[in-house]
PDB file of C-alpha atoms in Angstrom:
ATOM      1  CA  MET P   1      11.347  51.122  20.506  1.00  0.00           C
ATOM      2  CA  ASP P   2      12.691  54.340  21.977  1.00  0.00           C
ATOM      3  CA  PRO P   3      11.579  57.137  19.549  1.00  0.00           C
ATOM      4  CA  ALA P   4      14.972  58.837  19.868  1.00  0.00           C
ATOM      5  CA  HIS P   5      16.795  55.554  19.253  1.00  0.00           C
ATOM      6  CA  PRO P   6      14.574  53.363  17.045  1.00  0.00           C
ATOM      7  CA  GLN P   7      16.867  50.330  17.267  1.00  0.00           C
ATOM      8  CA  ARG P   8      17.685  50.538  20.989  1.00  0.00           C
ATOM      9  CA  PRO P   9      16.326  47.579  22.972  1.00  0.00           C
ATOM     10  CA  ARG P  10      14.558  48.323  26.248  1.00  0.00           C
ATOM     11  CA  ILE P  11      14.330  45.573  28.845  1.00  0.00           C
ATOM     12  CA  SER P  12      11.314  45.326  31.140  1.00  0.00           C
ATOM     13  CA  VAL P  13      11.083  43.205  34.284  1.00  0.00           C
ATOM     14  CA  VAL P  14       7.898  41.298  35.143  1.00  0.00           C
ATOM     15  CA  MET P  15       7.472  40.526  38.862  1.00  0.00           C
ATOM     16  CA  PRO P  16       4.441  38.825  40.446  1.00  0.00           C
ATOM     17  CA  VAL P  17       4.786  39.093  44.240  1.00  0.00           C
ATOM     18  CA  TYR P  18       2.941  37.869  47.305  1.00  0.00           C
ATOM     19  CA  ASN P  19       4.118  38.116  50.912  1.00  0.00           C
ATOM     20  CA  GLY P  20       7.681  38.483  49.679  1.00  0.00           C
ATOM     21  CA  MET P  21       9.081  40.473  52.582  1.00  0.00           C
ATOM     22  CA  ARG P  22      11.880  37.973  53.275  1.00  0.00           C
ATOM     23  CA  TYR P  23      13.568  38.144  49.848  1.00  0.00           C
ATOM     24  CA  LEU P  24      11.957  40.923  47.793  1.00  0.00           C
ATOM     25  CA  ALA P  25      14.410  43.679  48.738  1.00  0.00           C
ATOM     26  CA  ALA P  26      17.362  41.532  47.634  1.00  0.00           C
ATOM     27  CA  SER P  27      15.611  40.764  44.357  1.00  0.00           C
ATOM     28  CA  LEU P  28      14.970  44.453  43.661  1.00  0.00           C
ATOM     29  CA  GLU P  29      18.539  45.275  44.695  1.00  0.00           C
ATOM     30  CA  SER P  30      19.822  42.877  42.032  1.00  0.00           C
ATOM     31  CA  ILE P  31      17.927  44.912  39.418  1.00  0.00           C
ATOM     32  CA  ALA P  32      19.085  48.267  40.775  1.00  0.00           C
ATOM     33  CA  CYS P  33      22.721  47.098  40.746  1.00  0.00           C
ATOM     34  CA  GLN P  34      22.760  46.327  37.019  1.00  0.00           C
ATOM     35  CA  SER P  35      25.665  47.778  35.035  1.00  0.00           C
ATOM     36  CA  ARG P  36      23.058  48.843  32.437  1.00  0.00           C
ATOM     37  CA  PRO P  37      19.646  50.103  33.603  1.00  0.00           C
ATOM     38  CA  VAL P  38      16.339  48.405  32.885  1.00  0.00           C
ATOM     39  CA  HIS P  39      13.452  50.211  31.198  1.00  0.00           C
ATOM     40  CA  GLU P  40      10.809  49.384  33.810  1.00  0.00           C
ATOM     41  CA  VAL P  41       9.978  46.997  36.649  1.00  0.00           C
ATOM     42  CA  ILE P  42       6.328  45.918  36.625  1.00  0.00           C
ATOM     43  CA  VAL P  43       5.339  44.590  40.055  1.00  0.00           C
ATOM     44  CA  ILE P  44       1.931  42.982  40.596  1.00  0.00           C
ATOM     45  CA  ASP P  45       1.251  42.534  44.311  1.00  0.00           C
ATOM     46  CA  ASP P  46      -1.349  39.871  45.069  1.00  0.00           C
ATOM     47  CA  GLY P  47      -2.786  41.410  48.232  1.00  0.00           C
ATOM     48  CA  SER P  48       0.253  40.825  50.438  1.00  0.00           C
ATOM     49  CA  THR P  49      -0.357  40.939  54.199  1.00  0.00           C
ATOM     50  CA  ASP P  50       3.261  41.310  55.354  1.00  0.00           C
ATOM     51  CA  GLY P  51       5.598  44.242  54.661  1.00  0.00           C
ATOM     52  CA  THR P  52       5.788  43.666  50.894  1.00  0.00           C
ATOM     53  CA  ARG P  53       3.804  46.777  49.965  1.00  0.00           C
ATOM     54  CA  GLU P  54       6.083  49.002  52.043  1.00  0.00           C
ATOM     55  CA  ILE P  55       9.195  47.461  50.462  1.00  0.00           C
ATOM     56  CA  ILE P  56       7.843  48.183  46.980  1.00  0.00           C
ATOM     57  CA  LYS P  57       7.078  51.804  47.875  1.00  0.00           C
ATOM     58  CA  ASN P  58      10.546  52.245  49.396  1.00  0.00           C
ATOM     59  CA  TRP P  59      12.122  51.252  46.065  1.00  0.00           C
ATOM     60  CA  GLU P  60      10.159  53.690  43.909  1.00  0.00           C
ATOM     61  CA  SER P  61      12.971  56.260  44.135  1.00  0.00           C
ATOM     62  CA  ARG P  62      15.649  53.784  42.959  1.00  0.00           C
ATOM     63  CA  LEU P  63      13.876  51.885  40.206  1.00  0.00           C
ATOM     64  CA  PRO P  64      11.438  52.733  37.380  1.00  0.00           C
ATOM     65  CA  LEU P  65       8.645  50.873  39.149  1.00  0.00           C
ATOM     66  CA  VAL P  66       5.156  50.305  37.821  1.00  0.00           C
ATOM     67  CA  ALA P  67       3.358  48.883  40.851  1.00  0.00           C
ATOM     68  CA  VAL P  68      -0.139  47.402  40.893  1.00  0.00           C
ATOM     69  CA  PHE P  69      -1.696  46.473  44.250  1.00  0.00           C
ATOM     70  CA  GLN P  70      -4.707  44.208  43.896  1.00  0.00           C
ATOM     71  CA  PRO P  71      -6.876  41.973  46.101  1.00  0.00           C
ATOM     72  CA  HIS P  72      -5.564  38.472  46.728  1.00  0.00           C
ATOM     73  CA  ARG P  73      -6.422  36.005  43.954  1.00  0.00           C
ATOM     74  CA  GLY P  74      -3.844  33.285  44.688  1.00  0.00           C
ATOM     75  CA  ASN P  75      -2.698  32.782  41.101  1.00  0.00           C
ATOM     76  CA  TRP P  76       0.881  33.843  40.328  1.00  0.00           C
ATOM     77  CA  VAL P  77       0.357  32.863  36.678  1.00  0.00           C
ATOM     78  CA  ALA P  78      -2.597  35.215  36.229  1.00  0.00           C
ATOM     79  CA  ASN P  79      -0.640  37.994  37.921  1.00  0.00           C
ATOM     80  CA  THR P  80       2.276  37.378  35.560  1.00  0.00           C
ATOM     81  CA  ASN P  81      -0.080  37.790  32.609  1.00  0.00           C
ATOM     82  CA  VAL P  82      -1.317  41.093  34.043  1.00  0.00           C
ATOM     83  CA  ALA P  83       2.285  42.300  34.224  1.00  0.00           C
ATOM     84  CA  ILE P  84       3.177  41.099  30.705  1.00  0.00           C
ATOM     85  CA  ALA P  85       0.191  43.013  29.307  1.00  0.00           C
ATOM     86  CA  LYS P  86       1.691  46.202  30.761  1.00  0.00           C
ATOM     87  CA  VAL P  87       5.165  45.748  29.228  1.00  0.00           C
ATOM     88  CA  THR P  88       6.271  48.720  27.109  1.00  0.00           C
ATOM     89  CA  GLY P  89       9.859  47.596  26.542  1.00  0.00           C
ATOM     90  CA  THR P  90      11.075  45.750  23.461  1.00  0.00           C
ATOM     91  CA  HIS P  91      12.105  42.752  25.595  1.00  0.00           C
ATOM     92  CA  PHE P  92      11.163  41.405  29.012  1.00  0.00           C
ATOM     93  CA  SER P  93      12.218  38.868  31.606  1.00  0.00           C
ATOM     94  CA  MET P  94      10.304  37.408  34.524  1.00  0.00           C
ATOM     95  CA  LEU P  95      11.819  37.610  37.992  1.00  0.00           C
ATOM     96  CA  HIS P  96      10.217  36.057  41.049  1.00  0.00           C
ATOM     97  CA  GLN P  97      10.490  37.737  44.427  1.00  0.00           C
ATOM     98  CA  ASP P  98      13.051  35.248  45.756  1.00  0.00           C
ATOM     99  CA  ASP P  99      15.401  35.098  42.740  1.00  0.00           C
ATOM    100  CA  LEU P 100      18.286  37.353  41.692  1.00  0.00           C
ATOM    101  CA  TRP P 101      19.983  38.756  38.607  1.00  0.00           C
ATOM    102  CA  ASP P 102      23.748  38.870  38.229  1.00  0.00           C
ATOM    103  CA  PRO P 103      25.036  42.491  38.105  1.00  0.00           C
ATOM    104  CA  ARG P 104      25.928  42.336  34.383  1.00  0.00           C
ATOM    105  CA  ARG P 105      22.887  40.404  33.161  1.00  0.00           C
ATOM    106  CA  VAL P 106      21.299  43.293  31.261  1.00  0.00           C
ATOM    107  CA  GLU P 107      24.656  44.338  29.788  1.00  0.00           C
ATOM    108  CA  VAL P 108      25.483  40.835  28.549  1.00  0.00           C
ATOM    109  CA  LEU P 109      22.027  40.238  27.074  1.00  0.00           C
ATOM    110  CA  LEU P 110      22.072  43.582  25.280  1.00  0.00           C
ATOM    111  CA  GLU P 111      25.358  42.499  23.687  1.00  0.00           C
ATOM    112  CA  VAL P 112      23.785  39.194  22.620  1.00  0.00           C
ATOM    113  CA  ILE P 113      20.753  40.784  20.966  1.00  0.00           C
ATOM    114  CA  ALA P 114      22.982  43.371  19.292  1.00  0.00           C
ATOM    115  CA  THR P 115      24.867  40.462  17.698  1.00  0.00           C
ATOM    116  CA  HIS P 116      21.657  38.498  17.004  1.00  0.00           C
ATOM    117  CA  PRO P 117      18.937  41.126  16.370  1.00  0.00           C
ATOM    118  CA  GLY P 118      16.573  38.438  15.087  1.00  0.00           C
ATOM    119  CA  ALA P 119      16.608  36.537  18.391  1.00  0.00           C
ATOM    120  CA  ASP P 120      13.131  36.221  19.884  1.00  0.00           C
ATOM    121  CA  VAL P 121      14.364  34.405  22.996  1.00  0.00           C
ATOM    122  CA  VAL P 122      17.806  34.435  24.620  1.00  0.00           C
ATOM    123  CA  ILE P 123      18.446  31.804  27.291  1.00  0.00           C
ATOM    124  CA  HIS P 124      21.261  31.166  29.748  1.00  0.00           C
ATOM    125  CA  PRO P 125      22.132  28.856  32.675  1.00  0.00           C
ATOM    126  CA  THR P 126      21.142  29.771  36.230  1.00  0.00           C
ATOM    127  CA  ARG P 127      22.844  29.384  39.587  1.00  0.00           C
ATOM    128  CA  PHE P 128      21.056  27.593  42.405  1.00  0.00           C
ATOM    129  CA  ILE P 129      21.179  29.389  45.750  1.00  0.00           C
ATOM    130  CA  GLY P 130      19.894  28.301  49.135  1.00  0.00           C
ATOM    131  CA  PRO P 131      17.524  30.183  51.465  1.00  0.00           C
ATOM    132  CA  ASP P 132      20.522  32.145  52.781  1.00  0.00           C
ATOM    133  CA  GLY P 133      21.590  33.232  49.286  1.00  0.00           C
ATOM    134  CA  ARG P 134      24.656  30.990  49.174  1.00  0.00           C
ATOM    135  CA  TRP P 135      25.628  29.159  45.978  1.00  0.00           C
ATOM    136  CA  ALA P 136      24.263  25.593  45.780  1.00  0.00           C
ATOM    137  CA  GLY P 137      25.116  24.558  42.214  1.00  0.00           C
ATOM    138  CA  THR P 138      24.494  25.503  38.592  1.00  0.00           C
ATOM    139  CA  TRP P 139      21.424  24.697  36.506  1.00  0.00           C
ATOM    140  CA  ASN P 140      22.900  24.283  33.035  1.00  0.00           C
ATOM    141  CA  CYS P 141      21.219  24.183  29.641  1.00  0.00           C
ATOM    142  CA  PRO P 142      21.862  21.042  27.530  1.00  0.00           C
ATOM    143  CA  PHE P 143      23.677  23.022  24.830  1.00  0.00           C
ATOM    144  CA  SER P 144      27.237  24.025  24.026  1.00  0.00           C
ATOM    145  CA  GLY P 145      28.796  26.976  22.230  1.00  0.00           C
ATOM    146  CA  LYS P 146      28.695  30.710  22.897  1.00  0.00           C
ATOM    147  CA  GLY P 147      26.026  33.101  21.704  1.00  0.00           C
ATOM    148  CA  ARG P 148      24.812  30.704  19.044  1.00  0.00           C
ATOM    149  CA  PRO P 149      21.388  30.289  17.462  1.00  0.00           C
ATOM    150  CA  LEU P 150      19.565  27.101  18.420  1.00  0.00           C
ATOM    151  CA  ASP P 151      17.705  24.836  16.024  1.00  0.00           C
ATOM    152  CA  ARG P 152      14.002  24.564  16.855  1.00  0.00           C
ATOM    153  CA  GLN P 153      14.030  20.770  17.100  1.00  0.00           C
ATOM    154  CA  GLU P 154      17.189  20.928  19.210  1.00  0.00           C
ATOM    155  CA  VAL P 155      15.304  23.043  21.730  1.00  0.00           C
ATOM    156  CA  LEU P 156      12.075  21.039  21.625  1.00  0.00           C
ATOM    157  CA  SER P 157      13.682  17.593  21.917  1.00  0.00           C
ATOM    158  CA  HIS P 158      15.406  18.611  25.160  1.00  0.00           C
ATOM    159  CA  LEU P 159      12.755  20.941  26.571  1.00  0.00           C
ATOM    160  CA  LEU P 160      10.015  18.321  26.260  1.00  0.00           C
ATOM    161  CA  VAL P 161      12.024  15.953  28.445  1.00  0.00           C
ATOM    162  CA  GLN P 162      12.552  18.548  31.158  1.00  0.00           C
ATOM    163  CA  ASN P 163      12.011  22.241  31.709  1.00  0.00           C
ATOM    164  CA  PHE P 164      15.680  23.199  32.051  1.00  0.00           C
ATOM    165  CA  LEU P 165      14.940  26.939  32.259  1.00  0.00           C
ATOM    166  CA  ALA P 166      14.494  28.717  35.557  1.00  0.00           C
ATOM    167  CA  VAL P 167      11.895  31.496  35.454  1.00  0.00           C
ATOM    168  CA  PRO P 168      14.510  34.310  35.413  1.00  0.00           C
ATOM    169  CA  ALA P 169      16.605  32.736  32.624  1.00  0.00           C
ATOM    170  CA  PRO P 170      14.877  33.707  29.326  1.00  0.00           C
ATOM    171  CA  LEU P 171      14.892  37.172  27.791  1.00  0.00           C
ATOM    172  CA  ILE P 172      11.874  37.414  25.486  1.00  0.00           C
ATOM    173  CA  ALA P 173      11.259  39.849  22.638  1.00  0.00           C
ATOM    174  CA  ARG P 174       7.807  41.384  22.968  1.00  0.00           C
ATOM    175  CA  ARG P 175       7.303  40.920  19.224  1.00  0.00           C
ATOM    176  CA  ALA P 176       7.377  37.138  19.815  1.00  0.00           C
ATOM    177  CA  LEU P 177       4.024  37.312  21.592  1.00  0.00           C
ATOM    178  CA  ASP P 178       0.675  37.161  19.871  1.00  0.00           C
ATOM    179  CA  SER P 179      -2.846  37.431  21.254  1.00  0.00           C
ATOM    180  CA  THR P 180      -2.712  33.869  22.595  1.00  0.00           C
ATOM    181  CA  ALA P 181       0.887  33.915  23.836  1.00  0.00           C
ATOM    182  CA  VAL P 182       0.230  34.190  27.545  1.00  0.00           C
ATOM    183  CA  LEU P 183       0.805  31.794  30.410  1.00  0.00           C
ATOM    184  CA  ASP P 184      -1.882  29.161  30.964  1.00  0.00           C
ATOM    185  CA  GLU P 185      -3.600  30.220  34.199  1.00  0.00           C
ATOM    186  CA  LYS P 186      -4.825  26.670  34.894  1.00  0.00           C
ATOM    187  CA  LEU P 187      -1.240  25.455  35.357  1.00  0.00           C
ATOM    188  CA  TRP P 188       0.039  26.349  38.827  1.00  0.00           C
ATOM    189  CA  PHE P 189       3.390  24.563  38.353  1.00  0.00           C
ATOM    190  CA  THR P 190       4.069  24.080  34.633  1.00  0.00           C
ATOM    191  CA  ALA P 191       2.773  27.343  33.134  1.00  0.00           C
ATOM    192  CA  ASP P 192       6.287  28.608  32.424  1.00  0.00           C
ATOM    193  CA  TRP P 193       7.270  25.291  30.789  1.00  0.00           C
ATOM    194  CA  LYS P 194       4.284  25.437  28.433  1.00  0.00           C
ATOM    195  CA  PHE P 195       5.074  29.092  27.694  1.00  0.00           C
ATOM    196  CA  TRP P 196       8.696  28.250  26.753  1.00  0.00           C
ATOM    197  CA  LEU P 197       7.550  25.429  24.468  1.00  0.00           C
ATOM    198  CA  GLY P 198       5.118  27.720  22.662  1.00  0.00           C
ATOM    199  CA  LEU P 199       7.881  30.271  22.159  1.00  0.00           C
ATOM    200  CA  ALA P 200      10.184  27.526  20.858  1.00  0.00           C
ATOM    201  CA  LEU P 201       7.642  26.713  18.156  1.00  0.00           C
ATOM    202  CA  ARG P 202       7.222  30.331  17.054  1.00  0.00           C
ATOM    203  CA  GLY P 203      10.537  32.090  17.565  1.00  0.00           C
ATOM    204  CA  ASN P 204      14.302  32.122  17.080  1.00  0.00           C
ATOM    205  CA  TRP P 205      16.354  31.151  20.132  1.00  0.00           C
ATOM    206  CA  VAL P 206      19.947  32.046  21.033  1.00  0.00           C
ATOM    207  CA  PHE P 207      22.032  30.425  23.777  1.00  0.00           C
ATOM    208  CA  GLU P 208      24.364  32.416  26.064  1.00  0.00           C
ATOM    209  CA  PRO P 209      26.517  30.028  28.179  1.00  0.00           C
ATOM    210  CA  ARG P 210      27.211  32.334  31.139  1.00  0.00           C
ATOM    211  CA  PRO P 211      24.903  31.932  34.169  1.00  0.00           C
ATOM    212  CA  LEU P 212      23.295  35.340  34.627  1.00  0.00           C
ATOM    213  CA  ALA P 213      20.681  34.765  37.334  1.00  0.00           C
ATOM    214  CA  SER P 214      20.167  32.871  40.588  1.00  0.00           C
ATOM    215  CA  PHE P 215      17.225  30.610  41.418  1.00  0.00           C
ATOM    216  CA  ARG P 216      16.512  30.240  45.133  1.00  0.00           C
ATOM    217  CA  VAL P 217      15.752  26.737  46.427  1.00  0.00           C
ATOM    218  CA  HIS P 218      13.326  26.850  49.361  1.00  0.00           C
ATOM    219  CA  GLY P 219       9.978  25.402  50.330  1.00  0.00           C
ATOM    220  CA  SER P 220       7.838  28.554  50.325  1.00  0.00           C
ATOM    221  CA  SER P 221       8.293  29.714  46.728  1.00  0.00           C
ATOM    222  CA  LEU P 222       5.283  30.925  44.742  1.00  0.00           C
ATOM    223  CA  THR P 223       5.110  27.676  42.763  1.00  0.00           C
ATOM    224  CA  MET P 224       5.448  25.364  45.785  1.00  0.00           C
ATOM    225  CA  ARG P 225       2.831  26.857  48.105  1.00  0.00           C
ATOM    226  CA  GLY P 226      -0.356  24.999  48.899  1.00  0.00           C
ATOM    227  CA  GLY P 227      -1.401  21.436  49.622  1.00  0.00           C
ATOM    228  CA  ARG P 228      -0.762  19.920  46.210  1.00  0.00           C
ATOM    229  CA  THR P 229      -0.545  16.150  45.801  1.00  0.00           C
ATOM    230  CA  ALA P 230       1.707  14.047  43.585  1.00  0.00           C
ATOM    231  CA  ALA P 231      -1.341  13.239  41.434  1.00  0.00           C
ATOM    232  CA  ASP P 232      -2.011  16.968  40.968  1.00  0.00           C
ATOM    233  CA  TYR P 233       1.622  17.484  40.004  1.00  0.00           C
ATOM    234  CA  GLU P 234       1.619  14.605  37.497  1.00  0.00           C
ATOM    235  CA  GLN P 235      -1.539  16.004  35.910  1.00  0.00           C
ATOM    236  CA  GLN P 236       0.247  19.345  35.445  1.00  0.00           C
ATOM    237  CA  LEU P 237       3.145  17.636  33.679  1.00  0.00           C
ATOM    238  CA  ARG P 238       0.899  15.508  31.469  1.00  0.00           C
ATOM    239  CA  ALA P 239      -1.163  18.496  30.370  1.00  0.00           C
ATOM    240  CA  VAL P 240       1.945  20.053  28.827  1.00  0.00           C
ATOM    241  CA  ILE P 241       3.447  16.847  27.437  1.00  0.00           C
ATOM    242  CA  ASP P 242       0.190  15.795  25.778  1.00  0.00           C
ATOM    243  CA  GLU P 243      -0.176  19.175  24.065  1.00  0.00           C
ATOM    244  CA  PHE P 244       3.340  19.114  22.581  1.00  0.00           C
ATOM    245  CA  SER P 245       3.894  15.356  22.177  1.00  0.00           C
ATOM    246  CA  GLY P 246       3.792  15.635  18.390  1.00  0.00           C
ATOM    247  CA  PHE P 247       7.117  17.495  18.476  1.00  0.00           C
ATOM    248  CA  SER P 248       9.007  14.953  20.582  1.00  0.00           C
ATOM    249  CA  GLY P 249      10.835  13.394  17.628  1.00  0.00           C
ATOM    250  CA  SER P 250      12.033   9.794  17.881  1.00  0.00           C
ATOM    251  CA  THR P 251      10.483   6.840  19.708  1.00  0.00           C
ATOM    252  CA  CYS P 252      13.467   6.939  22.052  1.00  0.00           C
ATOM    253  CA  ALA P 253      12.756  10.581  22.913  1.00  0.00           C
ATOM    254  CA  ARG P 254       9.112   9.818  23.659  1.00  0.00           C
ATOM    255  CA  ALA P 255      10.165   7.018  26.020  1.00  0.00           C
ATOM    256  CA  VAL P 256      12.575   9.348  27.823  1.00  0.00           C
ATOM    257  CA  ILE P 257       9.881  12.024  28.156  1.00  0.00           C
ATOM    258  CA  ASP P 258       7.498   9.522  29.761  1.00  0.00           C
ATOM    259  CA  PHE P 259      10.220   8.141  32.031  1.00  0.00           C
ATOM    260  CA  ASN P 260      11.237  11.594  33.243  1.00  0.00           C
ATOM    261  CA  LEU P 261       7.601  12.399  34.002  1.00  0.00           C
ATOM    262  CA  HIS P 262       7.562   9.457  36.428  1.00  0.00           C
ATOM    263  CA  VAL P 263      10.928  10.499  37.887  1.00  0.00           C
ATOM    264  CA  ASN P 264       9.712  14.038  38.535  1.00  0.00           C
ATOM    265  CA  THR P 265       6.461  12.799  40.060  1.00  0.00           C
ATOM    266  CA  ALA P 266       8.362  10.429  42.367  1.00  0.00           C
ATOM    267  CA  MET P 267      10.687  13.260  43.421  1.00  0.00           C
ATOM    268  CA  PHE P 268       7.738  15.564  44.100  1.00  0.00           C
ATOM    269  CA  ALA P 269       6.081  12.861  46.216  1.00  0.00           C
ATOM    270  CA  ALA P 270       9.342  12.353  48.114  1.00  0.00           C
ATOM    271  CA  LEU P 271       9.460  16.062  48.984  1.00  0.00           C
ATOM    272  CA  ARG P 272       5.954  15.753  50.430  1.00  0.00           C
ATOM    273  CA  THR P 273       6.287  12.387  52.207  1.00  0.00           C
ATOM    274  CA  GLY P 274      10.013  11.900  52.765  1.00  0.00           C
ATOM    275  CA  LYS P 275       9.896   8.564  50.906  1.00  0.00           C
ATOM    276  CA  LEU P 276      11.234   7.885  47.398  1.00  0.00           C
ATOM    277  CA  ASN P 277       9.717   4.918  45.539  1.00  0.00           C
ATOM    278  CA  VAL P 278      12.241   3.798  42.896  1.00  0.00           C
ATOM    279  CA  GLY P 279      11.078   0.236  42.189  1.00  0.00           C
ATOM    280  CA  ARG P 280       9.304   0.913  38.897  1.00  0.00           C
ATOM    281  CA  LEU P 281      11.818   3.573  37.895  1.00  0.00           C
ATOM    282  CA  VAL P 282      14.778   1.187  37.908  1.00  0.00           C
ATOM    283  CA  LEU P 283      13.135  -1.193  35.438  1.00  0.00           C
ATOM    284  CA  ASP P 284      11.932   1.632  33.198  1.00  0.00           C
ATOM    285  CA  PHE P 285      15.420   3.150  33.204  1.00  0.00           C
ATOM    286  CA  ILE P 286      16.990  -0.128  32.077  1.00  0.00           C
ATOM    287  CA  ARG P 287      14.493  -0.366  29.214  1.00  0.00           C
ATOM    288  CA  LEU P 288      15.581   3.036  27.856  1.00  0.00           C
ATOM    289  CA  GLY P 289      18.917   1.644  26.662  1.00  0.00           C
ATOM    290  CA  PRO P 290      22.159   3.598  26.069  1.00  0.00           C
ATOM    291  CA  ALA P 291      20.668   6.216  23.724  1.00  0.00           C
ATOM    292  CA  GLY P 292      17.826   6.885  26.146  1.00  0.00           C
ATOM    293  CA  TRP P 293      20.198   7.106  29.109  1.00  0.00           C
ATOM    294  CA  CYS P 294      22.290   9.745  27.346  1.00  0.00           C
ATOM    295  CA  LEU P 295      19.260  11.866  26.436  1.00  0.00           C
ATOM    296  CA  PHE P 296      17.791  11.516  29.923  1.00  0.00           C
ATOM    297  CA  PHE P 297      20.887  12.721  31.760  1.00  0.00           C
ATOM    298  CA  ARG P 298      21.659  15.450  29.225  1.00  0.00           C
ATOM    299  CA  ALA P 299      18.143  16.898  29.103  1.00  0.00           C
ATOM    300  CA  SER P 300      16.829  16.264  32.621  1.00  0.00           C
ATOM    301  CA  ARG P 301      19.791  17.838  34.486  1.00  0.00           C
ATOM    302  CA  ILE P 302      18.660  15.561  37.323  1.00  0.00           C
ATOM    303  CA  HIS P 303      22.067  15.449  38.981  1.00  0.00           C
ATOM    304  CA  GLU P 304      22.196  19.247  39.137  1.00  0.00           C
ATOM    305  CA  ARG P 305      18.658  19.577  40.484  1.00  0.00           C
ATOM    306  CA  ILE P 306      19.116  16.945  43.190  1.00  0.00           C
ATOM    307  CA  MET P 307      22.544  18.136  44.316  1.00  0.00           C
ATOM    308  CA  ALA P 308      21.352  21.738  44.584  1.00  0.00           C
ATOM    309  CA  ARG P 309      18.580  20.729  46.969  1.00  0.00           C
ATOM    310  CA  VAL P 310      20.909  18.538  49.013  1.00  0.00           C
ATOM    311  CA  VAL P 311      23.487  21.324  49.278  1.00  0.00           C
ATOM    312  CA  ALA P 312      20.853  23.941  50.136  1.00  0.00           C
ATOM    313  CA  ARG P 313      19.319  21.756  52.848  1.00  0.00           C
ATOM    314  CA  THR P 314      22.598  20.645  54.438  1.00  0.00           C
ATOM    315  CA  GLY P 315      24.013  24.160  54.580  1.00  0.00           C
ATOM    316  CA  THR P 316      27.171  23.339  52.624  1.00  0.00           C
ATOM    317  CA  SER P 317      26.565  26.036  50.019  1.00  0.00           C
ATOM    318  CA  VAL P 318      29.133  28.732  49.198  1.00  0.00           C
ATOM    319  CA  ALA P 319      28.705  32.463  49.713  1.00  0.00           C
ATOM    320  CA  LEU P 320      28.409  34.541  46.529  1.00  0.00           C
ATOM    321  CA  PRO P 321      30.187  37.907  46.249  1.00  0.00           C
ATOM    322  CA  ARG P 322      27.969  40.918  46.908  1.00  0.00           C
ATOM    323  CA  ALA P 323      26.804  42.825  43.856  1.00  0.00           C
ATOM    324  CA  ARG P 324      28.190  46.304  43.293  1.00  0.00           C
ATOM    325  CA  PRO P 325      25.820  49.046  42.173  1.00  0.00           C
ATOM    326  CA  GLY P 326      26.045  49.555  38.429  1.00  0.00           C
ATOM    327  CA  ARG P 327      24.697  53.114  38.502  1.00  0.00           C
TER     328      ARG P 327
END
């Protein structure tokens, strides 16, 4: 807490970056244009070889940057943990080098935590944008209401089916972390998902329905780099599901979780090969029955995720208005 204002929240930004020259300036601009300032921006550069380092240095006069330049280690999760360990604010959010914040994100979230001071995590929907920054859809959370607390099982039953939270969506109270509450560095794709689930078990969550960040859909993101196979991807999903399977709830929910794992693996394989194998999926979907169908579509947000990628790839996305500086 700020010594002069013991109850004033201070929001830190955690940014792992690597060769982010294409989008990093826009990402930092979205922080600088906030209507309420952030406390600090902790940037961990993973030995970038493009102009990323120069971009970071150019922003030191506009943002309260804490920059760490280190040799390349190729692990965005480990770099995120390094940044989290340096957080001095009361709350923090993660922001990847290709994503954006809406201009009033900090202002809105400060209002939410003022109304709900016991909230350990505040979540919100996220806009999809294409490589050119144009709107490609909305990634919604499977909840309704405005600024309301969420029941733990309500969060877990949906979050175990599908990670419906983009990396920039949650605002996390630093007090919610303990000595083991860091991202699992063995998980190159699902580390954030496992992190959210752990926070859902330990903390109080509040839902804000307004989309306050943008998630960029493109093939060179930090989590999509490298020659990963569908088997590698499925193993990542199973590692998380197996650890938290005891909190899935009903038999129907467990069936939906398993079905969505196969759907996600098939979609990942299709992105790599250009071929989508749906034979087994059709039969498994029929076996879910009406209750399973409802949970699957509500929790998986599959229609939103697919349409965003189609829109981004076909160039039919819509331009977003430019942010205005908030200070």
